[in-house]
JSON list of C-alpha atoms in Angstrom, two decimals:
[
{"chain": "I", "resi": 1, "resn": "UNK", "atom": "CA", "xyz": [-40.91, 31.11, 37.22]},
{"chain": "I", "resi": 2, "resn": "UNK", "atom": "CA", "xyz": [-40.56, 27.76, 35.98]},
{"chain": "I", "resi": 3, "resn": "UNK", "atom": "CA", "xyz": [-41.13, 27.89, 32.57]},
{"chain": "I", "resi": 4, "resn": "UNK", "atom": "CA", "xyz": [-38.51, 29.34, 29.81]},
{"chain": "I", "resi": 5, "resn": "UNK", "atom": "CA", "xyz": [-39.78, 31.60, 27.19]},
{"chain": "I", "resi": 6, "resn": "UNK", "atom": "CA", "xyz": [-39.02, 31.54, 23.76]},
{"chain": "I", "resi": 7, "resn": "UNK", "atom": "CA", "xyz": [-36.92, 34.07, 22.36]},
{"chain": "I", "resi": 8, "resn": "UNK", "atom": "CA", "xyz": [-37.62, 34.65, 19.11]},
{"chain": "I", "resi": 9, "resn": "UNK", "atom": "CA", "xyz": [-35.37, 34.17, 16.23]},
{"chain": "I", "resi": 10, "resn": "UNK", "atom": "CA", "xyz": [-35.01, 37.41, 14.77]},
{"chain": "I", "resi": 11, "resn": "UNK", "atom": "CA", "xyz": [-33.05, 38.58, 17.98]},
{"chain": "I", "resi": 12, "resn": "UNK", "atom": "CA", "xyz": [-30.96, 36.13, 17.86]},
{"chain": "I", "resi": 13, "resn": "UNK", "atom": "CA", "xyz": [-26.81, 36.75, 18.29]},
{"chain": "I", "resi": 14, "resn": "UNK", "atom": "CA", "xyz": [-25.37, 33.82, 19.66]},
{"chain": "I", "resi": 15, "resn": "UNK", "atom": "CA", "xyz": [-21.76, 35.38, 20.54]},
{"chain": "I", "resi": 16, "resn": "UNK", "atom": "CA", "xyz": [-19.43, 34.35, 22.86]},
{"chain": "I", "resi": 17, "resn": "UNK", "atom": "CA", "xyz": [-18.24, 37.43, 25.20]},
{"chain": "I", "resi": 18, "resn": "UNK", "atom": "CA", "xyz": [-14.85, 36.88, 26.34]},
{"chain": "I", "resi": 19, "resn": "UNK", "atom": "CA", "xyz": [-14.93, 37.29, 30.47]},
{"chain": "I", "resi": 20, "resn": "UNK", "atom": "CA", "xyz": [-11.66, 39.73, 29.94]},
{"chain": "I", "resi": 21, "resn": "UNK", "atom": "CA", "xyz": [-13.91, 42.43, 27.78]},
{"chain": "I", "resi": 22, "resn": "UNK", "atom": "CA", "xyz": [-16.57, 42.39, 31.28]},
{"chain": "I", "resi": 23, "resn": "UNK", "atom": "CA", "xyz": [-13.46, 43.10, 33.12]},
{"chain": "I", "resi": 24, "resn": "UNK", "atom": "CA", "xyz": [-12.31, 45.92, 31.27]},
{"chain": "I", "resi": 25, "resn": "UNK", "atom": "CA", "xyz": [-15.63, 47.44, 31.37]},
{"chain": "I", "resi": 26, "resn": "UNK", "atom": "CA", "xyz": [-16.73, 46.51, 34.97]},
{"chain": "I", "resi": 27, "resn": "UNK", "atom": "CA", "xyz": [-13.26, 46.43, 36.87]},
{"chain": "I", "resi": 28, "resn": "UNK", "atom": "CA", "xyz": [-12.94, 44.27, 39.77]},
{"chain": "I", "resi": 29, "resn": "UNK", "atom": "CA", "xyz": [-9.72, 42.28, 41.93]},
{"chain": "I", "resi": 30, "resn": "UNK", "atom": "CA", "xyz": [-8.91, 38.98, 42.56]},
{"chain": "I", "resi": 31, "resn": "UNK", "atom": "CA", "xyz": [-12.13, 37.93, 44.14]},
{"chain": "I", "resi": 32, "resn": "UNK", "atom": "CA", "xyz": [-14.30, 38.04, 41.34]},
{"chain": "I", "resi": 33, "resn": "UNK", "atom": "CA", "xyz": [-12.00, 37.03, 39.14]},
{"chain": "I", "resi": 34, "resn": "UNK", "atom": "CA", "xyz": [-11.94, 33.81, 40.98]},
{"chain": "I", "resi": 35, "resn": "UNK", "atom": "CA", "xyz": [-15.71, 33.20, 41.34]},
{"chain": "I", "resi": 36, "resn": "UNK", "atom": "CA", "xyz": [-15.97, 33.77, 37.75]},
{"chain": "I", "resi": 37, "resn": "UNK", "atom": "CA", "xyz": [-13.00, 30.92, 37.14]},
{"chain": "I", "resi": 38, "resn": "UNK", "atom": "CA", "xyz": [-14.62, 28.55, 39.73]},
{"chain": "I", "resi": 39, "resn": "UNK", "atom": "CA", "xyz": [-18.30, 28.71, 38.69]},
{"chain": "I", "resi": 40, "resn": "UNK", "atom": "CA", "xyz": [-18.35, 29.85, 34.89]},
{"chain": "I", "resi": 41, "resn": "UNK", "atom": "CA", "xyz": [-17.61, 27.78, 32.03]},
{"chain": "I", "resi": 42, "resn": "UNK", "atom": "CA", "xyz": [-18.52, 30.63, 29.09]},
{"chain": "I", "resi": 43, "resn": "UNK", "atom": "CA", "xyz": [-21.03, 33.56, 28.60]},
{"chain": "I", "resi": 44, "resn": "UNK", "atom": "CA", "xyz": [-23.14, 33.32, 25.95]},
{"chain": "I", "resi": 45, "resn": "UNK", "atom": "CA", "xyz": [-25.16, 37.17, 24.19]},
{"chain": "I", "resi": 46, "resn": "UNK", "atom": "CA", "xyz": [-27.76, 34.86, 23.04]},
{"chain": "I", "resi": 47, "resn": "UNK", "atom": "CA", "xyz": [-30.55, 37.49, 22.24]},
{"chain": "I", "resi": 48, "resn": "UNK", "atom": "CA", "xyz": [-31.17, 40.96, 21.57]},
{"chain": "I", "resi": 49, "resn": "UNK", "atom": "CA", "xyz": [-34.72, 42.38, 22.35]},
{"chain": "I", "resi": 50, "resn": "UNK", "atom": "CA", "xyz": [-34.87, 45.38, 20.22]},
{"chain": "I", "resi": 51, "resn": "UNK", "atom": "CA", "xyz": [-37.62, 47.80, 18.54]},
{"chain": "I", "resi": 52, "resn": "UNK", "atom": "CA", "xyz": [-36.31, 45.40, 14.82]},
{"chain": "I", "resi": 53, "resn": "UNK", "atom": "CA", "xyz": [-36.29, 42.06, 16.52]},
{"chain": "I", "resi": 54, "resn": "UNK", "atom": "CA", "xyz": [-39.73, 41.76, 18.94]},
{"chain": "I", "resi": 55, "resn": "UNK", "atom": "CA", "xyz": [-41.39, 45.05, 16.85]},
{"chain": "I", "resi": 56, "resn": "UNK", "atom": "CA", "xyz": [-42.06, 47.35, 20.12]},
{"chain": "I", "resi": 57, "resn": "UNK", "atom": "CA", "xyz": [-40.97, 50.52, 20.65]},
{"chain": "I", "resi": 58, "resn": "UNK", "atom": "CA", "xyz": [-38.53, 51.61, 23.08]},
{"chain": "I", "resi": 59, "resn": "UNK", "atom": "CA", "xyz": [-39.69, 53.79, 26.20]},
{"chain": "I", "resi": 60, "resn": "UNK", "atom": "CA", "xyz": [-38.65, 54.80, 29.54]},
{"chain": "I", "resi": 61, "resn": "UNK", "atom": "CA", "xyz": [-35.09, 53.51, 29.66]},
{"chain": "I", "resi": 62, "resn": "UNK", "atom": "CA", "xyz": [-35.47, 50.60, 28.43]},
{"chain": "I", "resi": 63, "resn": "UNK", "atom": "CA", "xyz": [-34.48, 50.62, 24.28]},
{"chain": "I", "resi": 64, "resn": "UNK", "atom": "CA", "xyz": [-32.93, 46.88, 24.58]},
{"chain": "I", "resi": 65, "resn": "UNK", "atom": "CA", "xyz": [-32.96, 43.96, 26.57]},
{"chain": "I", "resi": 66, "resn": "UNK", "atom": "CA", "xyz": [-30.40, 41.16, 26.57]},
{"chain": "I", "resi": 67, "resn": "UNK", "atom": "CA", "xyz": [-30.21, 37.51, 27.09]},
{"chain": "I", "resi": 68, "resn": "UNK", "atom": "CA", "xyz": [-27.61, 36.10, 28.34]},
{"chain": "I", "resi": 69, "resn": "UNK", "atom": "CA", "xyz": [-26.50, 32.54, 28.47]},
{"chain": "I", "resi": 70, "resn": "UNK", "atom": "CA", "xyz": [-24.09, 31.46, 31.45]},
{"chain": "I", "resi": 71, "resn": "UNK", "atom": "CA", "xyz": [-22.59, 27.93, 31.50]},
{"chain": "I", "resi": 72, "resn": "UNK", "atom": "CA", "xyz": [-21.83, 27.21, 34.82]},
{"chain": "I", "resi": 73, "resn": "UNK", "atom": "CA", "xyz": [-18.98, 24.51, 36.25]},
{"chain": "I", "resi": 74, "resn": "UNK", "atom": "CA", "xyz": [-20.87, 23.60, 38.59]},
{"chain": "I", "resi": 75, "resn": "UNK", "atom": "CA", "xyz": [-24.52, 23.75, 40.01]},
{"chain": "I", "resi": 76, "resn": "UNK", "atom": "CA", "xyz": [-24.81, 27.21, 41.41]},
{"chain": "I", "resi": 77, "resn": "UNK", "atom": "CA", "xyz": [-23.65, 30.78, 40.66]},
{"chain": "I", "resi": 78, "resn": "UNK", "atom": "CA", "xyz": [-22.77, 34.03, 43.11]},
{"chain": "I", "resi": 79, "resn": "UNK", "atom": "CA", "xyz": [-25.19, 36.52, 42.51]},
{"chain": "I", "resi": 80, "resn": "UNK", "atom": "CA", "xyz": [-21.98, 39.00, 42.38]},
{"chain": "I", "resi": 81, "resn": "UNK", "atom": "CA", "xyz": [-20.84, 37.55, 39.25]},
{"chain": "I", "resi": 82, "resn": "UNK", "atom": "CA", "xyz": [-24.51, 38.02, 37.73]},
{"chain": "I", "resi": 83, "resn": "UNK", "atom": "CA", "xyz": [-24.34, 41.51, 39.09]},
{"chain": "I", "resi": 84, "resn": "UNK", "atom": "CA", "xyz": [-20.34, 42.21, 37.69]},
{"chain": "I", "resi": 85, "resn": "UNK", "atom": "CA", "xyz": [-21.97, 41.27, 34.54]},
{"chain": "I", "resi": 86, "resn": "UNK", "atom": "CA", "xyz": [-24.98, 44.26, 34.90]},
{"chain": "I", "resi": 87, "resn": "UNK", "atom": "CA", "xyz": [-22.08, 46.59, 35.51]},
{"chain": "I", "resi": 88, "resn": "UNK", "atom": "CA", "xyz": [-20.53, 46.11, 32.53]},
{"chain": "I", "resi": 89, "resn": "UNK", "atom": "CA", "xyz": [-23.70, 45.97, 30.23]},
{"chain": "I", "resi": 90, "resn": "UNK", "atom": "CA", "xyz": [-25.34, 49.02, 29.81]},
{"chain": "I", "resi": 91, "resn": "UNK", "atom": "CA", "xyz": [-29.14, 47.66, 29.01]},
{"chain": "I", "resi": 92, "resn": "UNK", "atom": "CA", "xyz": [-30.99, 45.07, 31.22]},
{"chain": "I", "resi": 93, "resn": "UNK", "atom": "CA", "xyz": [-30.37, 41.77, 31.02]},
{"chain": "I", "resi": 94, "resn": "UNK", "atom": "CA", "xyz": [-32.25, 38.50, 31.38]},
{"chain": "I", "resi": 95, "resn": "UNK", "atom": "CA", "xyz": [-29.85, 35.32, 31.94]},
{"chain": "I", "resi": 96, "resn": "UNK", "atom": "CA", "xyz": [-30.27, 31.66, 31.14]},
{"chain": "I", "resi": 97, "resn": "UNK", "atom": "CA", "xyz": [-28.07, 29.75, 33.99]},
{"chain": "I", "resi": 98, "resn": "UNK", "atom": "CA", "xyz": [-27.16, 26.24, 32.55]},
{"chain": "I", "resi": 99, "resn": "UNK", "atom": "CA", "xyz": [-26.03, 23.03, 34.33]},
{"chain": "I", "resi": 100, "resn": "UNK", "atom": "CA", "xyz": [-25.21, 19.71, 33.47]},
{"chain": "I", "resi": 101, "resn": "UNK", "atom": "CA", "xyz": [-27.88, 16.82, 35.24]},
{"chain": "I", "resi": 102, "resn": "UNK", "atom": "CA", "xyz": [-27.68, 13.62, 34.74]},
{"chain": "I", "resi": 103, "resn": "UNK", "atom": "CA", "xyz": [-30.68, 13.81, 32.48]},
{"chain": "I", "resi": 104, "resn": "UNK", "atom": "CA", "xyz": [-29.42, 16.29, 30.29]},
{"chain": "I", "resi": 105, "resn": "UNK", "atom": "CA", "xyz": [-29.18, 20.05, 30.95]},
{"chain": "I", "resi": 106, "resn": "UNK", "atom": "CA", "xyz": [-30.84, 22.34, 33.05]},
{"chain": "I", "resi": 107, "resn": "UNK", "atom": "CA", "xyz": [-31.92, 26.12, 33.02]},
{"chain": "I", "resi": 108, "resn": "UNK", "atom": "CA", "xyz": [-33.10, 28.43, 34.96]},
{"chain": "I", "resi": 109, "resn": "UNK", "atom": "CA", "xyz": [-33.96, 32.16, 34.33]},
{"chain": "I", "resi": 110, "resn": "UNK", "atom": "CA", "xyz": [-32.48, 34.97, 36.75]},
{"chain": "I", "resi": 111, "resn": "UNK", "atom": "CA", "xyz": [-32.82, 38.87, 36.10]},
{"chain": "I", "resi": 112, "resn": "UNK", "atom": "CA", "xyz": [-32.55, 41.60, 38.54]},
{"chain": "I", "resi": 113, "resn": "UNK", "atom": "CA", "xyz": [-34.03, 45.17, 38.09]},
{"chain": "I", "resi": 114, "resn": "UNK", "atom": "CA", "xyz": [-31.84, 48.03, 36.70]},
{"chain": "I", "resi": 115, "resn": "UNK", "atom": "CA", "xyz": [-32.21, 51.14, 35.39]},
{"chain": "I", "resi": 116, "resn": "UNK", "atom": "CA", "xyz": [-29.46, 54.13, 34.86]},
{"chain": "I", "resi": 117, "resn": "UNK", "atom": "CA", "xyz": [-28.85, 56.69, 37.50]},
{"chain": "I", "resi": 118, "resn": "UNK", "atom": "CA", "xyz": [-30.49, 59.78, 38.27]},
{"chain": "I", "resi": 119, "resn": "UNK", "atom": "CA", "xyz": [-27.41, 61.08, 38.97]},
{"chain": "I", "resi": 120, "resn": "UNK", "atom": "CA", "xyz": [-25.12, 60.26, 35.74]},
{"chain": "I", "resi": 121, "resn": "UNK", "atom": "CA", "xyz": [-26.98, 58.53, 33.36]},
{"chain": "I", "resi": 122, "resn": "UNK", "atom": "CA", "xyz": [-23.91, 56.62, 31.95]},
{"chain": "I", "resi": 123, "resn": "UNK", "atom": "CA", "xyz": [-24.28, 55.03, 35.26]},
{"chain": "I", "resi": 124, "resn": "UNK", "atom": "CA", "xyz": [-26.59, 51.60, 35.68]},
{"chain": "I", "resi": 125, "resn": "UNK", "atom": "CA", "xyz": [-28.61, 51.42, 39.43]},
{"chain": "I", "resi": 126, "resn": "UNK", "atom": "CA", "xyz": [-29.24, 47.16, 40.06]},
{"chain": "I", "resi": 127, "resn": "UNK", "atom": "CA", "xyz": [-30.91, 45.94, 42.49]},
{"chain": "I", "resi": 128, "resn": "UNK", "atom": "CA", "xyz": [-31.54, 42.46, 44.00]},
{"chain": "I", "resi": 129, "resn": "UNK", "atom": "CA", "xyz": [-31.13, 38.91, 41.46]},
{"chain": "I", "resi": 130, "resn": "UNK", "atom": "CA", "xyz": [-34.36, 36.84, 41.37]},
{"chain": "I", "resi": 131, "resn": "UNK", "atom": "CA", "xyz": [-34.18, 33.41, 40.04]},
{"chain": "I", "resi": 132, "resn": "UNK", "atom": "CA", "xyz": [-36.74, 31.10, 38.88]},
{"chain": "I", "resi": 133, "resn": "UNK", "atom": "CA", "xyz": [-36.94, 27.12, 39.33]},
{"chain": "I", "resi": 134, "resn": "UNK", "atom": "CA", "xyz": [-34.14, 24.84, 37.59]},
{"chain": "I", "resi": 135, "resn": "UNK", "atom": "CA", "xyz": [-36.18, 23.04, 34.52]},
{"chain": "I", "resi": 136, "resn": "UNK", "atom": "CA", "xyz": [-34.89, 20.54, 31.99]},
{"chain": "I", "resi": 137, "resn": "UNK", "atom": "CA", "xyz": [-33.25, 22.58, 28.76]},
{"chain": "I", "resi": 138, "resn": "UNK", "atom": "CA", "xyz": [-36.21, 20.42, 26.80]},
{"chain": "I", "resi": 139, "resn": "UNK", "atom": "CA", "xyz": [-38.96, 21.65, 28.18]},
{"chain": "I", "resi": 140, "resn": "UNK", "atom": "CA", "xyz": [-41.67, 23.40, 26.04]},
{"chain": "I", "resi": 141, "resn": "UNK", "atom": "CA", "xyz": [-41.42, 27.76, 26.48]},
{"chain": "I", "resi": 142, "resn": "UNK", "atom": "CA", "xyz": [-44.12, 29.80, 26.73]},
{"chain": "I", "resi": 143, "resn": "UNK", "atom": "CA", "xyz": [-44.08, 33.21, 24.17]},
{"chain": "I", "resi": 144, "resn": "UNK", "atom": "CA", "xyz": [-42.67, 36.62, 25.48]},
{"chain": "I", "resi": 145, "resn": "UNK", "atom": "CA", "xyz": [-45.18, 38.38, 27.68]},
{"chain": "I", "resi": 146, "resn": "UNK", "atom": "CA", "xyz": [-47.60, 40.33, 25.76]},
{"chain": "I", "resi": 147, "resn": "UNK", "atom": "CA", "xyz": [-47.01, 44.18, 25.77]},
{"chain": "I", "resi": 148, "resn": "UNK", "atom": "CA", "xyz": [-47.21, 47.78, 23.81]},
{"chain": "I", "resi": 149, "resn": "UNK", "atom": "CA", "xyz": [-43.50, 49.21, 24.58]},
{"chain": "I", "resi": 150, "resn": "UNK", "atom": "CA", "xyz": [-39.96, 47.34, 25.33]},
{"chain": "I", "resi": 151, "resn": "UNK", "atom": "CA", "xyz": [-40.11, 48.56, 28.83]},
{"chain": "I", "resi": 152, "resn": "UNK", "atom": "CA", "xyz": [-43.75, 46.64, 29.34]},
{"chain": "I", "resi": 153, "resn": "UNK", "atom": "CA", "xyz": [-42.15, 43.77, 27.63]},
{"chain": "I", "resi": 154, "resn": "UNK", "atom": "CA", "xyz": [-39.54, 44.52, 30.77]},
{"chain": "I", "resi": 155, "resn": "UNK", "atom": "CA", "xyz": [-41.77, 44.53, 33.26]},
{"chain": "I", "resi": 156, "resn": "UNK", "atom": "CA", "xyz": [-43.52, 41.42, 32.60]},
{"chain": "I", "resi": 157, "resn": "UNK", "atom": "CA", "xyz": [-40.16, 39.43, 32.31]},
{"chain": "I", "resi": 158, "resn": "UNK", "atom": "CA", "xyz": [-38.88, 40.41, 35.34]},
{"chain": "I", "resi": 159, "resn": "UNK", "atom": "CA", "xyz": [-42.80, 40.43, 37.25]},
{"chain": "I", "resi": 160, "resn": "UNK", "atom": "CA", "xyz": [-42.82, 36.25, 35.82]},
{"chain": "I", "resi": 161, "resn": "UNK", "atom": "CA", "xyz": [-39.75, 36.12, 38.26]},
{"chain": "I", "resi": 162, "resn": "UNK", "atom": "CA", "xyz": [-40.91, 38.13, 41.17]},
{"chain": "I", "resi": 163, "resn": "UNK", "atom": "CA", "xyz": [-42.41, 36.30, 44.55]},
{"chain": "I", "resi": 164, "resn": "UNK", "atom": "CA", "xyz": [-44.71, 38.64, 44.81]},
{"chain": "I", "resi": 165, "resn": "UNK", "atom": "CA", "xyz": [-47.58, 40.86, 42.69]},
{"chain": "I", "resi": 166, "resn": "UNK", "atom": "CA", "xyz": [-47.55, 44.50, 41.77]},
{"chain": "I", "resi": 167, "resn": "UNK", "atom": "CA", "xyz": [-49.90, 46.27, 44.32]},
{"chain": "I", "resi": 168, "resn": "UNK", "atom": "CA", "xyz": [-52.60, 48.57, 42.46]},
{"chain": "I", "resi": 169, "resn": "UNK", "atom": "CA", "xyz": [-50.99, 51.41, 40.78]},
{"chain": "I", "resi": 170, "resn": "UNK", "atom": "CA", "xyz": [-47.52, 50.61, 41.81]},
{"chain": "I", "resi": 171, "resn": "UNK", "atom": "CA", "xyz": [-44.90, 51.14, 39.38]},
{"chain": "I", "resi": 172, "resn": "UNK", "atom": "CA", "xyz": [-41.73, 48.57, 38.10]},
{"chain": "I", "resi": 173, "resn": "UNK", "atom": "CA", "xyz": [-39.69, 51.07, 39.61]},
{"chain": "I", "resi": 174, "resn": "UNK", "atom": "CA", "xyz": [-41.70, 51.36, 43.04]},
{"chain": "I", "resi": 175, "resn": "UNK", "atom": "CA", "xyz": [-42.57, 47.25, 43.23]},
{"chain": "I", "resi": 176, "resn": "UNK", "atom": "CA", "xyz": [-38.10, 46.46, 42.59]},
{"chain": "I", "resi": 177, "resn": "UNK", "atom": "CA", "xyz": [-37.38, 48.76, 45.60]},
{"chain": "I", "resi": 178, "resn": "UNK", "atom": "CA", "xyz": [-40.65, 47.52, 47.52]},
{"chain": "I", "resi": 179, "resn": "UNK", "atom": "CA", "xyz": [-38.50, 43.64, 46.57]},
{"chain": "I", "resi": 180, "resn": "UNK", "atom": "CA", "xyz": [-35.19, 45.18, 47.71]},
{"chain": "I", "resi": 181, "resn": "UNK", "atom": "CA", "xyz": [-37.08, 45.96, 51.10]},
{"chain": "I", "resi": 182, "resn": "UNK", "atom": "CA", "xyz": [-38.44, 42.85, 51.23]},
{"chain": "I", "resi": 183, "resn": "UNK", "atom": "CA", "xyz": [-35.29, 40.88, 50.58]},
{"chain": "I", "resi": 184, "resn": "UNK", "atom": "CA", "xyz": [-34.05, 42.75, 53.15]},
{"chain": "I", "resi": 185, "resn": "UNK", "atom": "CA", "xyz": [-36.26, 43.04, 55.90]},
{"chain": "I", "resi": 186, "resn": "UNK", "atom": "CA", "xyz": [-36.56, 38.81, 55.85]},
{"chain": "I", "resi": 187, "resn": "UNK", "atom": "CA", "xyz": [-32.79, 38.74, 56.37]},
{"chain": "I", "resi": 188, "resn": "UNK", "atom": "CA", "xyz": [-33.18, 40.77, 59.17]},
{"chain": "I", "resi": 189, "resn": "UNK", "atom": "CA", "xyz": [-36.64, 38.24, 60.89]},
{"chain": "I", "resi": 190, "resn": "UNK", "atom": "CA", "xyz": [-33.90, 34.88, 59.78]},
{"chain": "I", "resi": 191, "resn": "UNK", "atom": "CA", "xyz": [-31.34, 36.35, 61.80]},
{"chain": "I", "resi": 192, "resn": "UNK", "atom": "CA", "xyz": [-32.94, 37.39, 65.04]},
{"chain": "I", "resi": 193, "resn": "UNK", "atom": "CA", "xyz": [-34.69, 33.78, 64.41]},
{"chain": "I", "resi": 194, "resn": "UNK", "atom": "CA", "xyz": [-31.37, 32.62, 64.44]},
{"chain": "I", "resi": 195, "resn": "UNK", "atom": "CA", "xyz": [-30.16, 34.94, 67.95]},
{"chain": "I", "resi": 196, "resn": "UNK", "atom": "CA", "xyz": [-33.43, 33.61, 69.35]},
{"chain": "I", "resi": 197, "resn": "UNK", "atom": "CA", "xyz": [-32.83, 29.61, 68.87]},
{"chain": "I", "resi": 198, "resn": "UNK", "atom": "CA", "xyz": [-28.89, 30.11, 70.33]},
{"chain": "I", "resi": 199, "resn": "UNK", "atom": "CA", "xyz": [-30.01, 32.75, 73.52]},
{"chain": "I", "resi": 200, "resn": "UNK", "atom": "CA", "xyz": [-29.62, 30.86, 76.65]},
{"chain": "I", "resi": 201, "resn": "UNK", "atom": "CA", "xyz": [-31.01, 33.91, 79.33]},
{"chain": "I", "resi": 202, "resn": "UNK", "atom": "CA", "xyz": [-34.66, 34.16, 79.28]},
{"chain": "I", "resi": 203, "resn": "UNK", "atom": "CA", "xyz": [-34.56, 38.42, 79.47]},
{"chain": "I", "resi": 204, "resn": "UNK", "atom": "CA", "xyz": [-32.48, 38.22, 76.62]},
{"chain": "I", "resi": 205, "resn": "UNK", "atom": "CA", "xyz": [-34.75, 35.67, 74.87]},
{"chain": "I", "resi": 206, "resn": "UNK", "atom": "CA", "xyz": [-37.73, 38.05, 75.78]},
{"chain": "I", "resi": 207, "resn": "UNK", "atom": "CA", "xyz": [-36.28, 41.37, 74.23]},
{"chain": "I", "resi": 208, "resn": "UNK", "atom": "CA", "xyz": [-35.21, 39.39, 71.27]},
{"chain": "I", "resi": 209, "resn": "UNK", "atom": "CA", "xyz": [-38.49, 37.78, 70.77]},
{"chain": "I", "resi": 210, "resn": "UNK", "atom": "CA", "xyz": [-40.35, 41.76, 71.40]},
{"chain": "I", "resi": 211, "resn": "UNK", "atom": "CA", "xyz": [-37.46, 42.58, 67.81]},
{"chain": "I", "resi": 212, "resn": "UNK", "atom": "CA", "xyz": [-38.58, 39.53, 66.11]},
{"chain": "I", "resi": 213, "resn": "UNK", "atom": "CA", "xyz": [-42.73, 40.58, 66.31]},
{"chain": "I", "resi": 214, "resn": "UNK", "atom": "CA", "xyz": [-41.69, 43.88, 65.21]},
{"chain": "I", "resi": 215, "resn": "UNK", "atom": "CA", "xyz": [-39.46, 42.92, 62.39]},
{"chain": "I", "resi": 216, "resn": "UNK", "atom": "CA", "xyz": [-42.27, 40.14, 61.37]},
{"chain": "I", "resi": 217, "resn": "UNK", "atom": "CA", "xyz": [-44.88, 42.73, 61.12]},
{"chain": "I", "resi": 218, "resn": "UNK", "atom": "CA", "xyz": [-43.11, 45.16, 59.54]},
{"chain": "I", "resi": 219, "resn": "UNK", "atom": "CA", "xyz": [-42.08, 41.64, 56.53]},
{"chain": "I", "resi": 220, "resn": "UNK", "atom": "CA", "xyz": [-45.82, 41.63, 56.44]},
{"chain": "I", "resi": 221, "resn": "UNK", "atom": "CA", "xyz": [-46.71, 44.94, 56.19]},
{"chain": "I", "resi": 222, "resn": "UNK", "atom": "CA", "xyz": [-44.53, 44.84, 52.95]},
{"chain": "I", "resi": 223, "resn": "UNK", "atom": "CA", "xyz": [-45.69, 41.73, 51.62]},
{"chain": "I", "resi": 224, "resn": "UNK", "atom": "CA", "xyz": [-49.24, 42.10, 51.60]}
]
């Protein structure tokens, strides 16, 4: 997706959240803590998407959506930092990456689908971050995707960021873990690409190349 959207005004917050109060609620060791000190400048709770502020009901598990603003050091962002911040927010979240460019700043939108375990409810489930296209902070947004409940309003946030369409009759649920498979299975065709280019014997090449067809149809078989 390379166009923002326009949150409306009524769900505005615009509140700084101090990185200590994710770390409280999320845990985590000295790794994180230094990703978050090397790539993040401050974390913004821009917007709240509730039933008051966009006037749709709640359903499913989704009863509020937030936005959050990230203002990064640098130019990129670990997707474990984006997914620290999931664990310590309850409801899903939609962020705005920013970056300085020598134009002015940048943004792009990143979200990844969650919803709360099956298992202990107080407990979130994410899956994979998708990210859209970088796109100058002054570019024109488009209005929230049209729909009846907050968890359509969901669906077509995260669906604007997703490489690939719902298949007819699939759920949000079934399409994020189709993704997850997806995401997967092309890490495993890139790295027997990779085995492939560096094999020297040609029987090794040849039962390599015999993995790659099947991992390639397989990539298809889930794409299409």
């Amino acid at each position: 997706m390379s166009t923002l959207v326009a949150w409306p005004p009524a769900a505005e917050v615009d509140s700084r959240v101090p990185k200590d109060r994710l770390f409280r609620r999320a845990g985590g060791g000295k790794a994180i803590h230094a990703l978050y000190d090397a790539q993040v400048q401050r974390i913004d709770w821009a917007f709240k998407l509730f039933e008051r502020s966009v006037n749709l009901p709640p359903s499913g598990d989704v009863d509020e959506i937030e936005v959050f603003r990230l203002t990064l050091r640098g130019d990129r962002i670990d997707d474990r930092v984006l997914a620290h911040i999931d664990k310590a927010i309850p409801h899903p979240i939609l962020f705005e990456l920013v970056r300085r460019a020598p134009d002015g700043d940048e943004v792009m939108l990143a979200a990844a689908y969650k919803r709360r375990s099956e298992a202990d409810q107080s407990q979130v489930m994410t899956l994979e971050h998708w990210r859209g296209r970088w796109v100058a902070e002054t570019q024109a947004r488009a209005p929230l995707p049209q729909a009846a409940s907050l968890e359509g309003l969901y669906a077509g946030l995260l669906r604007s960021l997703w490489p690939h369409s719902p298949r007819g009759g699939e759920s949000l649920r079934a399409q994020a873990e189709r993704l997850s498979q997806i995401a997967t299975q092309g890490k495993a065709v890139e790295r027997l690409q990779v085995r492939l280019r560096r094999e020297g014997d040609f029987a090794r090449k040849t039962e390599i190349n015999r993995e790659l067809r099947v991992a390639q149809a397989a990539l298809k078989e889930l794409t299409e």
